XYZ file of C-alpha atoms in Angstrom:
443
model
C -29.538 -11.742 82.107
C -29.303 -13.366 85.139
C -28.765 -12.434 88.153
C -26.687 -14.769 91.186
C -27.459 -15.462 95.117
C -25.015 -15.695 97.471
C -25.584 -15.133 100.806
C -23.569 -12.157 102.190
C -24.266 -10.586 105.212
C -24.630 -6.591 105.241
C -21.010 -4.317 104.927
C -20.867 -2.170 107.741
C -21.405 1.066 105.280
C -23.371 -0.327 102.390
C -22.229 0.912 98.733
C -18.803 1.514 100.383
C -16.054 -0.374 100.219
C -12.307 -0.091 100.622
C -9.353 -0.665 98.336
C -6.406 -2.508 100.295
C -2.857 -2.394 99.450
C -3.613 -5.788 97.743
C -4.982 -3.999 94.860
C -8.590 -4.928 93.579
C -9.497 -6.646 96.964
C -13.097 -5.218 96.447
C -14.756 -6.517 99.933
C -12.868 -9.661 101.452
C -15.830 -11.372 102.674
C -14.988 -15.209 103.472
C -16.279 -18.252 104.497
C -19.832 -17.954 102.101
C -20.895 -19.776 99.477
C -19.412 -19.674 95.917
C -22.373 -21.096 94.687
C -26.273 -19.683 93.967
C -29.447 -20.163 91.733
C -29.901 -17.788 88.827
C -33.328 -16.331 88.086
C -34.517 -14.332 85.060
C -34.529 -11.064 85.780
C -37.970 -10.600 84.103
C -40.266 -13.450 83.239
C -41.779 -11.181 80.239
C -39.553 -11.432 77.364
C -40.720 -10.383 74.226
C -39.074 -11.090 71.081
C -37.028 -8.701 68.925
C -37.200 -7.161 65.492
C -39.743 -4.939 65.284
C -38.262 -1.211 64.763
C -39.503 0.758 67.511
C -39.995 4.737 66.783
C -38.194 7.350 68.623
C -39.864 10.529 70.114
C -38.012 13.165 68.649
C -36.458 16.186 70.625
C -38.613 18.487 72.478
C -41.584 17.113 71.452
C -42.408 16.574 75.081
C -41.860 20.156 75.691
C -39.686 18.870 78.480
C -36.460 20.939 76.735
C -35.725 23.051 73.969
C -35.553 21.239 70.706
C -32.031 21.604 68.924
C -32.409 24.449 65.977
C -30.118 22.101 63.140
C -30.797 19.331 61.008
C -28.887 15.584 60.894
C -25.446 17.556 58.791
C -25.490 20.556 60.600
C -25.287 18.561 63.970
C -22.350 16.354 63.110
C -20.927 19.732 61.604
C -21.103 20.807 65.384
C -20.351 17.640 67.042
C -17.012 18.085 64.827
C -16.486 21.486 66.267
C -17.227 20.702 69.467
C -15.187 17.818 69.478
C -12.172 19.994 68.618
C -12.603 22.373 71.083
C -13.095 19.769 74.069
C -10.050 17.812 72.772
C -8.003 21.100 73.248
C -9.522 22.058 76.948
C -9.275 17.990 77.705
C -5.433 17.869 76.872
C -4.663 21.197 78.588
C -6.148 20.135 81.470
C -4.203 16.922 81.901
C -1.162 18.584 80.953
C -0.981 20.289 83.902
C 1.181 19.121 86.884
C -1.717 19.238 89.136
C -5.079 18.048 87.933
C -7.950 19.853 88.502
C -10.725 16.954 89.104
C -13.434 19.679 89.076
C -12.903 21.279 85.525
C -11.919 17.642 84.338
C -15.272 16.329 85.310
C -17.014 19.266 83.556
C -15.127 18.337 80.925
C -15.478 15.220 80.465
C -19.132 15.282 81.829
C -19.439 17.034 77.949
C -18.040 14.009 75.323
C -14.322 13.025 75.485
C -13.234 12.832 71.817
C -11.763 9.549 70.323
C -8.504 8.606 69.814
C -5.625 10.316 71.501
C -5.869 7.857 74.882
C -7.919 11.000 76.290
C -10.679 8.825 77.427
C -8.255 6.317 78.687
C -6.210 8.747 80.558
C -9.777 10.441 82.110
C -11.658 7.662 82.866
C -8.790 6.182 85.254
C -8.685 10.259 87.088
C -12.242 9.781 87.298
C -12.060 6.383 89.221
C -9.342 7.498 91.079
C -6.732 5.340 89.232
C -4.521 7.790 88.517
C -3.458 10.498 91.453
C -4.347 13.761 90.497
C -0.797 14.989 90.571
C 1.268 14.160 87.419
C 4.486 13.273 88.150
C 2.872 10.400 90.247
C 1.338 8.778 87.409
C 4.239 7.091 86.195
C 5.268 5.465 90.209
C 1.938 4.754 90.351
C 1.173 2.646 87.501
C 4.070 1.039 87.857
C 3.403 -0.174 91.470
C -0.054 -1.365 90.608
C 0.840 -3.211 87.169
C 3.305 -4.935 89.397
C 0.856 -6.361 91.818
C -1.951 -7.106 89.366
C 1.351 -9.670 87.881
C 1.866 -11.283 91.552
C -1.655 -11.673 91.866
C -1.832 -12.993 88.660
C 1.162 -15.017 89.532
C -0.215 -16.211 93.162
C -3.792 -16.820 92.206
C -4.245 -18.226 88.734
C -1.382 -20.455 88.083
C -1.466 -24.498 88.492
C -1.405 -25.465 91.495
C 2.015 -27.267 90.829
C 4.043 -24.663 90.079
C 3.517 -23.857 93.580
C 3.397 -27.015 95.122
C 6.954 -28.080 92.978
C 8.600 -25.033 94.278
C 11.616 -25.463 97.055
C 13.652 -22.527 99.141
C 17.229 -22.723 96.909
C 18.490 -23.953 100.060
C 16.612 -26.933 100.548
C 16.786 -28.069 97.049
C 20.657 -27.694 97.202
C 20.705 -29.879 100.462
C 18.850 -32.651 98.796
C 21.023 -32.434 95.842
C 23.989 -33.281 98.059
C 22.396 -35.895 99.598
C 21.681 -37.540 96.390
C 24.989 -37.294 95.039
C 26.294 -39.293 98.112
C 23.972 -42.214 97.658
C 24.268 -44.479 95.028
C 21.698 -46.263 94.199
C 17.419 -46.018 94.180
C 16.607 -42.516 93.267
C 13.928 -41.108 96.003
C 10.487 -39.596 94.623
C 9.542 -36.468 95.321
C 6.725 -36.689 98.085
C 3.534 -34.887 97.930
C 1.753 -33.440 100.848
C -1.942 -34.809 101.206
C -3.387 -31.668 101.572
C -1.496 -30.826 98.271
C -2.906 -34.046 96.179
C -4.453 -33.172 93.654
C -7.705 -35.346 94.699
C -7.505 -33.969 97.990
C -10.889 -32.788 99.697
C -8.810 -30.170 102.290
C -10.283 -27.092 102.405
C -7.009 -25.705 102.225
C -5.658 -27.607 99.047
C -4.598 -25.518 96.357
C -6.105 -28.070 93.746
C -9.769 -27.986 95.409
C -9.638 -24.576 95.106
C -8.267 -24.663 91.326
C -10.843 -26.951 90.286
C -13.883 -25.291 92.002
C -12.933 -22.550 89.642
C -12.897 -24.298 86.618
C -17.048 -24.389 86.126
C -16.462 -20.413 87.301
C -14.193 -19.911 84.190
C -16.014 -21.960 81.606
C -18.871 -19.335 82.455
C -16.441 -16.859 81.859
C -15.564 -18.006 78.781
C -19.123 -18.462 77.095
C -19.885 -14.966 78.241
C -16.835 -13.817 76.611
C -17.953 -15.499 73.403
C -20.960 -13.409 73.147
C -19.783 -10.033 74.221
C -21.072 -7.382 71.656
C -20.520 -10.034 68.513
C -20.504 -7.445 66.328
C -17.103 -6.243 67.136
C -14.016 -8.134 65.787
C -12.197 -7.056 69.055
C -14.276 -8.958 71.588
C -15.529 -11.899 68.898
C -13.428 -12.418 65.690
C -11.453 -15.791 65.930
C -8.079 -13.929 65.249
C -4.979 -14.260 67.545
C -6.026 -10.521 68.181
C -9.359 -11.044 69.668
C -8.649 -13.925 71.267
C -6.026 -12.016 73.845
C -8.326 -9.476 74.063
C -10.745 -12.759 75.622
C -7.780 -14.383 77.889
C -6.955 -11.055 79.639
C -10.577 -10.025 80.222
C -11.312 -13.819 81.282
C -8.206 -13.131 83.759
C -9.837 -10.304 85.178
C -12.925 -11.776 85.840
C -11.435 -14.728 87.304
C -9.072 -13.065 89.632
C -12.665 -10.880 90.623
C -14.006 -13.887 91.742
C -11.139 -15.343 93.732
C -10.627 -12.396 95.660
C -14.593 -12.201 96.072
C -15.838 -15.468 96.914
C -18.909 -13.772 98.506
C -19.760 -12.464 95.309
C -18.219 -14.582 93.154
C -18.335 -14.406 89.130
C -22.279 -12.972 88.084
C -23.166 -13.002 84.423
C -23.283 -9.588 83.256
C -19.963 -8.504 84.753
C -18.425 -8.715 81.219
C -20.458 -6.251 80.187
C -19.778 -3.790 82.521
C -15.811 -4.744 81.733
C -15.757 -4.640 78.237
C -15.567 -0.563 77.894
C -13.373 -0.082 80.236
C -10.951 -2.987 78.856
C -11.547 -1.757 75.668
C -11.032 2.087 75.831
C -7.645 0.780 78.162
C -6.707 -1.108 75.131
C -7.286 1.848 72.616
C -4.275 4.225 73.844
C -2.454 5.444 71.107
C 0.696 4.976 74.225
C 2.292 1.442 73.645
C 2.924 1.049 76.939
C -0.166 1.529 78.324
C -1.661 0.005 76.028
C 0.116 -3.474 76.412
C -0.784 -2.804 80.493
C -4.692 -2.360 80.086
C -5.434 -5.675 81.754
C -3.530 -4.813 84.625
C -5.165 -1.058 84.658
C -8.971 -2.454 83.651
C -9.360 -4.397 86.969
C -8.426 -1.707 89.042
C -11.080 0.479 87.741
C -13.371 -2.381 86.912
C -13.002 -3.298 90.703
C -13.869 0.552 91.537
C -16.857 1.253 89.056
C -18.808 -2.636 90.511
C -17.861 -0.830 94.125
C -20.464 1.190 93.380
C -23.436 -1.280 92.616
C -22.014 -4.465 93.504
C -24.937 -5.159 96.149
C -27.084 -5.002 93.186
C -25.690 -8.388 91.970
C -25.903 -10.051 95.692
C -30.161 -11.828 96.049
C -29.233 -11.656 99.830
C -28.937 -7.940 100.185
C -31.953 -6.809 97.730
C -34.091 -5.724 100.458
C -31.553 -3.638 102.165
C -30.865 -0.079 101.468
C -28.086 -0.877 98.652
C -30.062 -3.424 97.210
C -31.546 -3.332 93.883
C -34.977 -3.267 95.164
C -34.426 -0.365 97.097
C -32.674 1.498 94.204
C -35.404 0.250 92.004
C -37.467 1.916 94.120
C -35.449 5.071 94.096
C -35.935 5.429 90.452
C -39.715 4.970 90.735
C -39.503 8.013 93.293
C -37.437 10.241 90.989
C -39.900 9.539 88.048
C -43.137 10.630 90.326
C -40.823 13.601 91.055
C -40.469 14.839 87.928
C -43.779 13.330 86.131
C -45.794 12.147 88.373
C -48.409 11.556 85.423
C -46.125 9.084 83.580
C -45.286 7.564 87.030
C -49.034 7.129 87.817
C -49.478 5.481 83.985
C -46.688 3.153 84.438
C -47.457 2.120 87.943
C -51.353 1.692 88.501
C -52.947 1.808 84.889
C -50.331 -0.537 82.747
C -48.580 -1.722 86.316
C -44.977 -2.008 84.080
C -42.960 -1.758 87.192
C -39.013 -0.953 87.089
C -38.086 -4.517 88.216
C -39.708 -5.599 84.950
C -37.151 -3.428 82.563
C -34.841 -1.245 84.670
C -33.217 -4.084 86.587
C -30.593 -5.402 83.542
C -30.421 -0.979 82.821
C -29.111 -0.561 86.302
C -26.787 -3.462 87.431
C -24.976 -3.522 84.049
C -24.768 0.293 83.689
C -26.718 0.162 80.548
C -24.074 -1.570 78.420
C -26.925 -3.484 76.614
C -29.286 -1.163 76.031
C -26.884 1.068 73.479
C -24.607 1.163 70.771
C -21.342 0.192 71.405
C -19.923 3.773 71.283
C -22.970 5.169 72.375
C -22.102 3.103 75.930
C -18.824 5.064 76.006
C -20.213 8.149 75.796
C -22.826 7.765 78.322
C -20.072 6.736 80.339
C -18.390 10.017 80.195
C -20.765 11.373 81.901
C -21.743 8.964 84.543
C -18.242 8.738 85.727
C -18.105 12.468 85.774
C -20.775 12.935 88.455
C -19.995 14.630 91.409
C -22.385 12.828 93.298
C -21.019 9.519 91.889
C -22.279 6.780 88.926
C -25.191 5.454 90.614
C -26.669 9.007 90.950
C -26.131 9.962 87.474
C -26.989 6.515 86.371
C -31.058 6.824 87.956
C -31.015 10.348 86.439
C -29.899 9.081 83.109
C -32.709 6.235 83.196
C -35.510 8.443 84.532
C -34.616 9.903 81.710
C -35.227 7.484 78.862
C -38.268 7.479 80.432
C -39.459 10.739 80.031
C -37.892 10.481 76.588
C -40.713 7.996 75.904
C -43.411 9.652 77.408
C -46.240 9.771 74.499
C -45.546 6.088 73.283
C -45.464 4.856 77.329
C -48.679 6.900 77.899
C -50.503 5.191 74.414
C -49.486 2.026 75.289
C -50.741 -1.192 77.358
C -48.860 -3.079 79.294
C -47.239 -5.623 76.537
C -46.296 -2.708 74.418
C -44.756 -0.551 77.217
C -42.829 -3.904 78.246
C -41.665 -4.274 74.574
C -40.438 -0.292 74.167
C -38.730 -0.500 77.381
C -36.952 -3.936 77.016
C -35.864 -2.941 73.754
C -35.059 0.766 73.969
C -34.566 2.794 70.836
C -31.124 2.779 69.641
C -31.458 6.006 67.499
C -32.275 8.332 69.913
C -31.101 11.970 70.297
C -28.327 10.834 72.384
C -27.060 14.418 74.151
C -30.299 15.684 73.934
C -31.100 12.069 76.758
C -27.982 13.266 78.546
C -29.790 16.645 78.505
C -32.346 15.821 80.217
C -30.328 13.452 82.597
C -28.743 16.485 84.018
C -31.232 18.718 84.550
C -32.936 16.232 86.252
C -32.055 17.869 90.040
C -29.752 15.388 91.721
C -31.740 16.746 94.990
C -34.804 15.043 93.989
C -33.108 11.515 94.437
C -32.723 10.286 98.210
C -29.407 8.828 98.286
C -25.772 9.727 97.214
C -23.277 6.839 96.701
C -19.848 7.599 96.461
C -16.999 5.575 94.115
């Protein structure tokens, strides 16, 4: 994962962003470079392929071990899903949604199917109002705004240049009919010429984003290559990639100070997938518009992590990594000391990707959706629960990390075992008190 360098002055309130009427403008900072150098997130890339053995739940003595085996756990999960589905349906059918109750239900994991996860995520991200009666109007307005933004910012400049007011076109037709002879040429203003270098030229702006669009295309081709939904060469998959490309390119144009950074496609993927899988046909058909707004909202909680000039600020990635280290120290000083001083495995060597991409490359896709249920449900914000989960990932590998050297530990943490007991891992994260973290970042 690469990180783009962009010149960006510190915002008035780090970690807080305004969502104005022009849907989705994350932070409107202009006059800054859109280009930037790219650096690797870690010098210590390790070849994958070796199967990693995960620690068994309860082996650390950090929490109680589950009593049942795999089959018993599966049966228990089915029964739990039925109970949660019933509670979720009941809560979502209320005239006024109780957000705290919804958070409690969603944090335990939202069952697949039925569109429950799509509706719950929209509520948890603040995209849908808590008043059920306002949903239809809100969705209609936001989707229309998105369509208008696409027409204005993503269409070919010629579609704008050749448009004329109806009264002007009518006058010209009248003049042309009154004069026999040579046909008049349509004159193009200098600033609207395709080769114009004027900063306000639509064509100049259009060509500047061609390179970004090509990078987005390449990244989307690599998004979850094992899932036909994203990567197959079918009309369905191509439609999905085109929708995601529109979202990412529109985001880049609306936010020139941030632009597009490789990895944003990974953050968008779970949102677009969930909204497209909604069993409500109208919602599924508008997955692109809904995903854009929710993508902006979820990225608004961590956008400073993508800006190198803010790395050393209180909202930058280095400060966040430092908070993770502090959180580990409070919960397990022995493990913290071993990583920081004995093996010198710093958080920037492994947690940079965990945090910036919201764990989307560390686990299987279905596990990512489950993790996000808990992240989005956290009262203190996504970043609070994200750091607690990252800390839990370290605690659950304690015995292996304490016995490992620098190379072994880097390899383990850069290729985290995907066969861990996810529910146990989430329970460890939730049991870590948010009071041990010195920050609160809200959506």
